[in-house]
Structure formats: C-alpha cells, structure tokens
Short mmCIF file of C-alpha atoms and ligand atoms in Angstrom, two decimals:
data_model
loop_
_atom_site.label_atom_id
_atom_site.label_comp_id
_atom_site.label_asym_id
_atom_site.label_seq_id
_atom_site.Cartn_x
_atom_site.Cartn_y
_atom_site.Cartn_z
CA UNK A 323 100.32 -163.67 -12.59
CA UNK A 324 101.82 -160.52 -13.65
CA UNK A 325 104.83 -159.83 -11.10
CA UNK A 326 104.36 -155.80 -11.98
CA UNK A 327 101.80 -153.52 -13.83
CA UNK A 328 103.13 -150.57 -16.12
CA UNK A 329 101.86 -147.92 -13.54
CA UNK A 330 103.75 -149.74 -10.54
CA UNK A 331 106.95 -149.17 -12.52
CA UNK A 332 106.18 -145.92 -13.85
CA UNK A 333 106.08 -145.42 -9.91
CA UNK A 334 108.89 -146.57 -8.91
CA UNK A 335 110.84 -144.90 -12.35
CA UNK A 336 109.71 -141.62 -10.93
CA UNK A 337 110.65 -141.15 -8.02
CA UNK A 338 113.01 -138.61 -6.45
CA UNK A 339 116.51 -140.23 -7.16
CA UNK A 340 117.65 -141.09 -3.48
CA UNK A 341 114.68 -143.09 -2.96
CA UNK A 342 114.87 -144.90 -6.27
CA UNK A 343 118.70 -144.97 -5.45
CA UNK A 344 118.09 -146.51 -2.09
CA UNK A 345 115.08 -149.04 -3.28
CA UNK A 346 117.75 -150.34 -6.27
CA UNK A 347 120.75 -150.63 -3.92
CA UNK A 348 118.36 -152.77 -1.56
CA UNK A 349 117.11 -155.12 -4.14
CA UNK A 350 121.01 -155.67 -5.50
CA UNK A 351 122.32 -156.25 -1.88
CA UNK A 352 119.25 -159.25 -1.28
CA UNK A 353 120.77 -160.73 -4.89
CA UNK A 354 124.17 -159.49 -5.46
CA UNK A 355 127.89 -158.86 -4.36
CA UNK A 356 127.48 -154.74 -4.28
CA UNK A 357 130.81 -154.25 -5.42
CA UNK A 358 131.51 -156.44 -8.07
CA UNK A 359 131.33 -155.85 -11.86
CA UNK A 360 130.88 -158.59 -14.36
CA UNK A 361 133.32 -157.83 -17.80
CA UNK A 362 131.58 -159.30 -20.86
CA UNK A 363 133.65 -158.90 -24.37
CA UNK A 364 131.52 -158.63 -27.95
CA UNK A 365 132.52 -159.85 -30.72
CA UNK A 366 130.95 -159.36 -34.23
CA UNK A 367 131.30 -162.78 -36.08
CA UNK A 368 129.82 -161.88 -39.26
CA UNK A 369 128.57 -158.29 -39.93
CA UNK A 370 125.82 -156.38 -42.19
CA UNK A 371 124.23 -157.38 -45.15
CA UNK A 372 121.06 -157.66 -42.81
CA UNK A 373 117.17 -158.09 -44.06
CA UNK A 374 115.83 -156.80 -41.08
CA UNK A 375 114.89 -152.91 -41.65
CA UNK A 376 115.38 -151.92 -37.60
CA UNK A 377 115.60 -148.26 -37.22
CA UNK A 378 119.01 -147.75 -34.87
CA UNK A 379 120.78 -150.48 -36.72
CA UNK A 380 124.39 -150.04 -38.72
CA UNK A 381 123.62 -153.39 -39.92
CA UNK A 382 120.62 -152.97 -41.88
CA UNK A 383 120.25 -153.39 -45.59
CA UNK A 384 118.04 -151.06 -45.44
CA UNK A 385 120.17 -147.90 -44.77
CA UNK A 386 122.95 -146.99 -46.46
CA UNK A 387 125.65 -146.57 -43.42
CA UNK A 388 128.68 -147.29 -45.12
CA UNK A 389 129.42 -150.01 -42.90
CA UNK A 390 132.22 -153.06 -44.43
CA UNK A 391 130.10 -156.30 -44.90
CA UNK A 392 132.21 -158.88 -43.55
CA UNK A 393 132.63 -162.86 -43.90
CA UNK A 394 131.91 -165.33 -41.10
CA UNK A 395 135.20 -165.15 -38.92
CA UNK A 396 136.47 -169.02 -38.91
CA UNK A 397 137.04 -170.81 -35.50
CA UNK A 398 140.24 -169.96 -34.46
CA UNK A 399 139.91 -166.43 -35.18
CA UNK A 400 136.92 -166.20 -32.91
CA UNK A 401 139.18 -167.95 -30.47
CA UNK A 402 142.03 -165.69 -30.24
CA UNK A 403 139.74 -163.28 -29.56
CA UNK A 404 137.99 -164.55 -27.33
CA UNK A 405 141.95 -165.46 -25.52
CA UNK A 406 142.31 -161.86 -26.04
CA UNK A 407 139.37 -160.76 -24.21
CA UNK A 408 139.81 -163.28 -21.50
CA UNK A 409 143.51 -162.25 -20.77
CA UNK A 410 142.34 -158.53 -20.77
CA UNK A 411 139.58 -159.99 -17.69
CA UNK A 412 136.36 -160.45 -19.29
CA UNK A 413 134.66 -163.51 -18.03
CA UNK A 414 131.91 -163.72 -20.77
CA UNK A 415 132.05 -163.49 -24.51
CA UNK A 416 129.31 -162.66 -26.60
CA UNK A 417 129.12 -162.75 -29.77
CA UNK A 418 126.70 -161.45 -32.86
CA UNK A 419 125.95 -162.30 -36.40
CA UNK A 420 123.82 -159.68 -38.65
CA UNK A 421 120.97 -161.63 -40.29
CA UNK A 422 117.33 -162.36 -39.55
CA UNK A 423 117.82 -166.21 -38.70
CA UNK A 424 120.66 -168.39 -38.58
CA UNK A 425 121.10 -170.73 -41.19
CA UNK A 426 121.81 -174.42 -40.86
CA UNK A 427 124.24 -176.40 -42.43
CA UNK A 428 127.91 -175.73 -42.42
CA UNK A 429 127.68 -172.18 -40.98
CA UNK A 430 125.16 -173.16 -38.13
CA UNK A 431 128.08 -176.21 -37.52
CA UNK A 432 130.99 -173.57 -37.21
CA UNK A 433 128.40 -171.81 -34.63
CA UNK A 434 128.13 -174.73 -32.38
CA UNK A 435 131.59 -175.10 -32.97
CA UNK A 436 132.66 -172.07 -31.35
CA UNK A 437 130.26 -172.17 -28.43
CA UNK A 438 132.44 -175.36 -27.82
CA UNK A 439 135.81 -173.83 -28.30
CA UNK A 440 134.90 -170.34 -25.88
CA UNK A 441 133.23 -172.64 -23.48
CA UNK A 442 136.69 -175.18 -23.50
CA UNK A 443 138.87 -171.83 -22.82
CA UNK A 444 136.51 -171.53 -19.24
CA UNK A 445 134.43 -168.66 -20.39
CA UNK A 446 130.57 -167.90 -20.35
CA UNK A 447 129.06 -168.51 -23.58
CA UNK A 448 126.96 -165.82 -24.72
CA UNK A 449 125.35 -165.79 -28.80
CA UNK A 450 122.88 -163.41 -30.35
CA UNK A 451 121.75 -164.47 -34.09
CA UNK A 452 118.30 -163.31 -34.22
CA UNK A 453 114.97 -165.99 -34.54
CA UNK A 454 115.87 -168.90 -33.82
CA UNK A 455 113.83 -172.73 -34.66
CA UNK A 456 113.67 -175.17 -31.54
CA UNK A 457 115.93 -177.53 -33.50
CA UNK A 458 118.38 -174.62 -33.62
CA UNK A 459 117.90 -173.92 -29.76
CA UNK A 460 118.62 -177.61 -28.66
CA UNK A 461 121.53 -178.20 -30.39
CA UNK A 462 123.11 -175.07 -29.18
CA UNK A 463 122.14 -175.78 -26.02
CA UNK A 464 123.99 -178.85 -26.05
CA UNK A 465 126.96 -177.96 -27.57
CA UNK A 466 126.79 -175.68 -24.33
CA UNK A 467 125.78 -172.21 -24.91
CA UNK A 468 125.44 -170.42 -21.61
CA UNK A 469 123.15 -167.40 -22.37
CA UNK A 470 121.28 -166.02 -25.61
CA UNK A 471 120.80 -162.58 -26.07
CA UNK A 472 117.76 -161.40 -28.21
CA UNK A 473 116.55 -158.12 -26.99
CA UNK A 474 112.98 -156.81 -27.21
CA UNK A 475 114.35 -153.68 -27.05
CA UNK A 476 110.93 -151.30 -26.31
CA UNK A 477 107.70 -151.92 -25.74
CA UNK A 478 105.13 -153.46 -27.90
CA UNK A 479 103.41 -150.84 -28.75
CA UNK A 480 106.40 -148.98 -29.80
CA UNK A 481 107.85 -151.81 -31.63
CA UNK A 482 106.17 -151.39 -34.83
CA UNK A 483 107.82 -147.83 -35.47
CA UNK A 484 111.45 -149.34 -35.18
CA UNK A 485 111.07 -152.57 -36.88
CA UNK A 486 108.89 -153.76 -39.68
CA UNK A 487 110.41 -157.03 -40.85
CA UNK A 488 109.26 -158.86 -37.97
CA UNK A 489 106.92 -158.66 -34.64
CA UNK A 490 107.30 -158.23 -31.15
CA UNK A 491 105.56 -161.69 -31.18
CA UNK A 492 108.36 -163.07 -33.38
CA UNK A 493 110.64 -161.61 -30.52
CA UNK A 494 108.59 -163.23 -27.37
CA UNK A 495 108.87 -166.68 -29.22
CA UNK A 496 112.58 -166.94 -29.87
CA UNK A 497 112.82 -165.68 -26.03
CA UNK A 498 110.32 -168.74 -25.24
CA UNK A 499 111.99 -171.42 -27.50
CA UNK A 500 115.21 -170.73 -25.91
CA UNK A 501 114.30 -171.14 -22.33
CA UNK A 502 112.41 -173.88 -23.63
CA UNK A 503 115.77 -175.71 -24.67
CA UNK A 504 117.38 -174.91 -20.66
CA UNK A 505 119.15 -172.09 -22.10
CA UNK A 506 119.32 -168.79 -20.18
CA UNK A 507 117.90 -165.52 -21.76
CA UNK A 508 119.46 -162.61 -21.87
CA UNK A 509 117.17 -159.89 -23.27
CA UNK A 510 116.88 -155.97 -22.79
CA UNK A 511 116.41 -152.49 -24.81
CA UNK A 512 117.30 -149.46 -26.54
CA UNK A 513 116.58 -146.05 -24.84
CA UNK A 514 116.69 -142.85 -26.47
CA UNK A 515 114.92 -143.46 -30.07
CA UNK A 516 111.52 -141.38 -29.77
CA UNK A 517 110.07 -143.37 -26.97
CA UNK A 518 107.39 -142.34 -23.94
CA UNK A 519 109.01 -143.20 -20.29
CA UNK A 520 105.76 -145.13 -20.17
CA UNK A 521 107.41 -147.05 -23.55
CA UNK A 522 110.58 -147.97 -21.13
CA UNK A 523 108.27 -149.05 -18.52
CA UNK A 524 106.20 -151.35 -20.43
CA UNK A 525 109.72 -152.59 -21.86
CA UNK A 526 110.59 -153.82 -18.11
CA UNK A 527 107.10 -155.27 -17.56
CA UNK A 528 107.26 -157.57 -20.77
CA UNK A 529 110.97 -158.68 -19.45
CA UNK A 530 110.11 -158.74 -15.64
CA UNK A 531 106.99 -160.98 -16.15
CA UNK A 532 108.95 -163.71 -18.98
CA UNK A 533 108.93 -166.81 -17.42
CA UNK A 534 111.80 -167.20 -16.50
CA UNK A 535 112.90 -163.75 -16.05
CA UNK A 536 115.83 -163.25 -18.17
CA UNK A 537 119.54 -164.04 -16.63
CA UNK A 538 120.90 -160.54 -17.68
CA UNK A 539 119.17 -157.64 -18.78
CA UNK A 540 121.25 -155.04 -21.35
CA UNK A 541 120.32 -151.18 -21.24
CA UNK A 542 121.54 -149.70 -24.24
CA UNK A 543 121.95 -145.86 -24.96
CA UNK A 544 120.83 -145.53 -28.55
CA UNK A 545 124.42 -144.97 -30.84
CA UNK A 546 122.93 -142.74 -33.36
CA UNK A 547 124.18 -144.00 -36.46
CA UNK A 548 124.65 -141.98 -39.81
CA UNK A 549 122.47 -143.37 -42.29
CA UNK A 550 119.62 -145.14 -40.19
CA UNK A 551 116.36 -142.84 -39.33
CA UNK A 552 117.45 -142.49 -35.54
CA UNK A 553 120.57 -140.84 -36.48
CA UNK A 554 120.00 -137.26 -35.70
CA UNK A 555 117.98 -138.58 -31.64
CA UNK A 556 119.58 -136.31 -29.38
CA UNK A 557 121.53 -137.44 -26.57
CA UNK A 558 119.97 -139.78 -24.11
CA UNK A 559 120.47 -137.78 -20.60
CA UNK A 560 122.70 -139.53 -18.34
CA UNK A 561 120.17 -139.25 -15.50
CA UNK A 562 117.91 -141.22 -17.73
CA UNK A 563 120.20 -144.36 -18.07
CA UNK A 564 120.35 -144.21 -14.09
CA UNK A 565 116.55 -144.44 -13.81
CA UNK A 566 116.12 -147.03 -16.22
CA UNK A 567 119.25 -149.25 -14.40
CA UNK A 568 117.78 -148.76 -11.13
CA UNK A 569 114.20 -149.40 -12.44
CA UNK A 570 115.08 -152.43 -14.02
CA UNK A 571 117.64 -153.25 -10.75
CA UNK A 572 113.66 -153.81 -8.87
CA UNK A 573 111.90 -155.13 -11.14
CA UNK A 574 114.39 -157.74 -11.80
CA UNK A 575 116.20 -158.18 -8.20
CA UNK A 576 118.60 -161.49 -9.58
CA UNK A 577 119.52 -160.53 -12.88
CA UNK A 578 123.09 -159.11 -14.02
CA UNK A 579 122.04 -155.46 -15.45
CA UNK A 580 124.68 -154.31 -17.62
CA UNK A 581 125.13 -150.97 -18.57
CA UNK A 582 125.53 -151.64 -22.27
CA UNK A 583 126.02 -149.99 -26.05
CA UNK A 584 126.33 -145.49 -25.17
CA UNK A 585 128.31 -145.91 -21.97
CA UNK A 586 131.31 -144.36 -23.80
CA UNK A 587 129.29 -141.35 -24.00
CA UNK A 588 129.27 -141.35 -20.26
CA UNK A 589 131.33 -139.10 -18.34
CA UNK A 590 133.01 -141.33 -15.21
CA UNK A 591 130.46 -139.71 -12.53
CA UNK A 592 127.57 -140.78 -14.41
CA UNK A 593 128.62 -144.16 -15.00
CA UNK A 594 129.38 -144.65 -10.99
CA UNK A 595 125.80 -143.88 -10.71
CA UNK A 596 124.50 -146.47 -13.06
CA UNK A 597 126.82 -148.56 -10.74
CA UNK A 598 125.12 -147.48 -7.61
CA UNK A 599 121.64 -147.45 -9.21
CA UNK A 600 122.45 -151.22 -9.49
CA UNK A 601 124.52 -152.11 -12.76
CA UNK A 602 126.78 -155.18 -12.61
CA UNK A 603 128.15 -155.90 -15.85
CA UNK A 604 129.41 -153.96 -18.41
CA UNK A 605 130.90 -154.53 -22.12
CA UNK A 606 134.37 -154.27 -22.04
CA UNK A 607 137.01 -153.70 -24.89
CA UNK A 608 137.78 -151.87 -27.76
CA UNK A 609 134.76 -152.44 -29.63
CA UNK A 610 130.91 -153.50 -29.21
CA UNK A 611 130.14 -155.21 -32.46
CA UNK A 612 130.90 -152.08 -34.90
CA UNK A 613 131.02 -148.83 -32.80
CA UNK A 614 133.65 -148.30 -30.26
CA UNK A 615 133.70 -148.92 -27.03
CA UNK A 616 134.87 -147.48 -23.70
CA UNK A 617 138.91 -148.13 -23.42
CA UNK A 618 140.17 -150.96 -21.55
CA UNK A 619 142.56 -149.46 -19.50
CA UNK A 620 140.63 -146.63 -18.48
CA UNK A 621 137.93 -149.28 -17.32
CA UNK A 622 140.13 -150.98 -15.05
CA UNK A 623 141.17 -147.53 -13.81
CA UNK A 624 137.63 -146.60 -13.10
CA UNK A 625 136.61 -149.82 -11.44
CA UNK A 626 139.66 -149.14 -9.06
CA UNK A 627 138.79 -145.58 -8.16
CA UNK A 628 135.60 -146.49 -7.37
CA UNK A 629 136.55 -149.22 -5.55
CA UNK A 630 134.62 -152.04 -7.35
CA UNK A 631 136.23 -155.39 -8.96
CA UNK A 632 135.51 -157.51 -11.80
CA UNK A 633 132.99 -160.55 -11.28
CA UNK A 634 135.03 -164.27 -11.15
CA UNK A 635 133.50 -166.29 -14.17
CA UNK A 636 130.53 -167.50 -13.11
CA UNK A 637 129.22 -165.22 -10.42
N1 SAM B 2064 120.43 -159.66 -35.40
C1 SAM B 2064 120.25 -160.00 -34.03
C2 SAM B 2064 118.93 -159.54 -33.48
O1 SAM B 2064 118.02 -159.26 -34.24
O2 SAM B 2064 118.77 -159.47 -32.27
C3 SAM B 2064 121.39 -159.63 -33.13
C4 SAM B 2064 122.22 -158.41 -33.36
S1 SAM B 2064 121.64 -156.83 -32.77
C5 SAM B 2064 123.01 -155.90 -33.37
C6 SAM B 2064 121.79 -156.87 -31.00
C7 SAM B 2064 121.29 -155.69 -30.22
O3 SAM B 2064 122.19 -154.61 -30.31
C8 SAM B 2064 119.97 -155.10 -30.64
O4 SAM B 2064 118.88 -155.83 -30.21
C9 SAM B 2064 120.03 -153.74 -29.99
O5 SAM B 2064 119.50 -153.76 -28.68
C10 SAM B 2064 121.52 -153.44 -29.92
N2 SAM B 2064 121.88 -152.34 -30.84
C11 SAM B 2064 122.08 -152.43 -32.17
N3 SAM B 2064 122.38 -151.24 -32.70
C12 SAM B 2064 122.38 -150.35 -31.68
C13 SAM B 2064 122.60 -148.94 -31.59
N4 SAM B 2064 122.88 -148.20 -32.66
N5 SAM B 2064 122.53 -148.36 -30.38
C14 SAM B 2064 122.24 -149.09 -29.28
N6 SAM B 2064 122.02 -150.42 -29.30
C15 SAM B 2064 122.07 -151.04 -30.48
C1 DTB B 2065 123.18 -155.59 -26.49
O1 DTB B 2065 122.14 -155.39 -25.83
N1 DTB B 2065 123.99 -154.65 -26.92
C2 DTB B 2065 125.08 -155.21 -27.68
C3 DTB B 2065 124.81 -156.72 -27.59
N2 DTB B 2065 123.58 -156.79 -26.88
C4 DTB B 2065 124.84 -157.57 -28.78
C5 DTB B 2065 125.25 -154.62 -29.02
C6 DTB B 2065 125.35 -153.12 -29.02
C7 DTB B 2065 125.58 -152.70 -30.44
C8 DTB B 2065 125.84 -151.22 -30.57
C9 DTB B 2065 126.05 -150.82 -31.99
C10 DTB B 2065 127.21 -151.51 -32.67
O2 DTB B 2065 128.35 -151.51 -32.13
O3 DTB B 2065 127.02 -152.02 -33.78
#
C-alpha cells in the first residue's frame, strides 16, 4: 500500500510556509530530539574516471571537468581520516568511490577492510559505490557496514534526462538488494537541475513508499559543475531547500534528513530554517567528496548560536 500519492505531497509541499513549518516540526518532535544535529564526514576513496554519463557529476568520463583522477586511498589513510573527522565531532563517515559497480577481488577486500577499521574506531559506517550484486551486499554487511547510500536522486520520469548509462530500475534494485542483506539505506536527491516541483514530489513518493523506508534521506542543492550539462542551472532558491526538507521531514517522520551537497551556498538564516523545517544531519568538514564544503569551525559556531548540538554516535 502506497503510504502517499504524488498529489498528497504536492499538497503538503505547497503550502504557506508556517503551516508546512509547523506540520514538519510536529512529525520531527513524534521521532526526533528537536535540537540535535547529526555530523557525518565524506570522504572520496577513489575519484573520477567514471562510466556513468550522469548530468551534475564532476566524476563523469563523460565531461571534461578537469577533475585529478585519483588511486584507491589504502587503509590507513582512510583511517586517519576518518580519526580526523571523528576528533573534529562527526559521528558517521561516509565514504564514495567513482565507478559504476564495485569490483571484487583485492579492491572489494580493502573495502570490507575499511568498513572494519571505521567501524573498530566507534563510528557509523556509511559506503556509496554504485550497483551493487547480493554477494557484494552480504559480505559488506557482515564485515559491518552500517548504512549504504545510493541516491535515486529525482523522479522516474525525470531520470532518463540526467542519466543514460543505467535505469531508475537499476537504482530501485541496488536499494532492494541492500535491505535485503539487513543493511540500512540511505537514499535521497538532487534539486535544482531542470526539474518540475511535481519531479521532487514523485522523488519523495518513490523513497517514502521503499520498504523499508530509507534510514537517512540526503537533499542535495545541485553544485553546478564546469564541464557537465547542468553547469550553467541557476541557483536553487533557499526557500526551495526548506520545502523540500520539511516535505520530506512528513513524508518520512523517522529518518535523519540531512541537509547535504549546496549548503555552503547557504547564508546562516537559511540554513536555521532547513533546521527548523526538520533537518538533522548535515556533512561536515572541509570537503564533500570533490567540492568544498561549509567550514568546520564556523559549523560549530552556528550550531551554538542557534542553540542546537551535535547527535552522540548512534542517535
Ligand atoms: N557512483 C555512486 C553512485 O552512482 O551513486 C556514488 C557516488 S555519487 C558522487 C553520490 C551522490 O552525490 C549522487 O547520487 C548525487 O546525489 C550526489 N552528487 C554528485 N554530484 C553532485 C553535484 N554536483 N551536486 C549535488 N549533488 C551531487
Ligand atoms: C549525497 O547525497 N551527497 C554526497 C554523498 N551523498 C555521497 C555527495 C555530494 C557530492 C557533491 C559534489 C562533490 O563534492 O563531488
């Protein structure tokens, strides 16, 4: 049964801001600690040289965006990071490689092996490496991943004009085969590159009715990169992040909602909206996996003055 229709959301998306305000702060109280902010660090583990041809991406073979190809990082490189990240307060680490699928053998083995080493340092696992097989999902599963991220990123009907390498089918089955192997999902989308409101709606139907519904759900600003086709979208309007957050705050009461990839185009204000409208979780550091990122020490300073705190690891 579908928990809600296109038009029910485009409802509750439109409406004047203190009611949708009020609706989203209700849902996050029944769920959530109102005031607390979960820190999650990215890491880029290998980067570019992607097959995939989607349209916002700065890893893409596709598009020329001048971006470094880099090696896979080895283990202990991942893990000073990850020490880095946890000293500065994040709680989860997440980490990316560029590529359409993993593949197995010795680079699939330094994989598990890192899930291993971030989850032996007390943090919250978090991977995103495109398609993955069942085998693939059950073995990182037990080396003890905590979350996969694999975003659908729009709707479907939009999908085809960003991506043409694979389907939004392709993307519903990964989704499936890891909360098949008792891993959680973390899965969003992009706002900002040429799709309808109606698009973003239908975006937060597909992830509201997954079974489950995903853990935490990313809303990214589109980073228009130099090179890709999206590069010249204008400016997603703040006000427009805030709808979406709060939108996707009531469709999904229990998930984290993290105000993702564009928040350091954010002025302060707007982001303590997206925290009222029902955000809890951010990225936090330097870098996301190969734009920059809000700075850490003006993070901190903004959770004070607003008077919110970082999540504990786990919550
Ligand atoms: N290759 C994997 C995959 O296909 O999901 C994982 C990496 S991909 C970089 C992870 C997510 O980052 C994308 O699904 C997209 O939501 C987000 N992302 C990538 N480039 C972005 C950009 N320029 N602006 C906003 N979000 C972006
Ligand atoms: C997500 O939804 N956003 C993150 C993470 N999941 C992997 C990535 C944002 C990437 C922004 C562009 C870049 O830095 O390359």
């Amino acid at each position: 049964m579908a928990k809600y229709s296109v038009p029910e959301l485009r409802a509750i998306h439109d409406l004047p801001i203190p009611d949708l305000i009020h609706r989203a702060q209700q849902a996050h109280r029944q769920h959530h600690l109102p005031n607390e902010v979960q820190l999650c660090s990215l890491l880029s583990v290998k980067t570019g040289g992607c097959s995939e041809d989607c349209a916002y991406c700065p890893q893409s073979n596709h598009y020329d965006t001048g971006l470094q190809r880099s090696r896979t990082l080895e283990v202990a490189e991942v893990v000073a990071a990850a020490r880095r990240a946890q000293a500065a307060g994040a709680t989860r680490f997440c980490m990316g490689t560029a590529g359409r699928n993993p593949q197995s053998g010795e680079a699939f083995a330094t994989l598990l092996a890192i899930v291993r080493a971030v989850r032996g340092l007390g943090m919250e696992a978090c991977l995103t490496l495109g398609m993955l097989d069942d085998e693939q999902a059950a073995r990182l599963a037990e080396a003890g991943l905590t979350i996969y991220n694999h975003n659908v990123n729009t709707s479907r009907e939009f999908y085809g004009k960003i991506v043409t390498t694979h389907s939004y089918d392709d993307r519903l089955a990964t989704l499936r085969r890891v909360s098949r192997a008792g891993i959680k999902v973390c899965s969003g989308g992009i706002i900002g590159m040429g799709e309808s409101i109606d698009d973003r709606c239908a975006m937060l139907a597909t992830l509201a009715n997954l079974e489950p519904s995903p853990e935490s759900v990313p809303i990214n600003a589109l980073v228009p990169i130099k090179g890709t086709p999206l590069a010249e979208r204008p400016p997603v309007d703040p006000l427009e992040m805030v709808r979406m957050i709060a939108t996707a705050r009531i469709a999904m009461p229990a998930a984290r909602v993290r105000l993702s990839a564009g928040r350091a185009a954010l002025s302060r204000e707007a982001q303590v909206l997206c925290f009222v409208a029902g955000a809890n979780s951010i990225f936090f550091g330097e870098k996301l996996l190969t734009t920059g990122n809000a700075d850490v020490d003006s993070d901190h300073e903004l959770l004070r003055d607003a008077g919110l705190r970082p999540a504990p690891p786990g919550h």
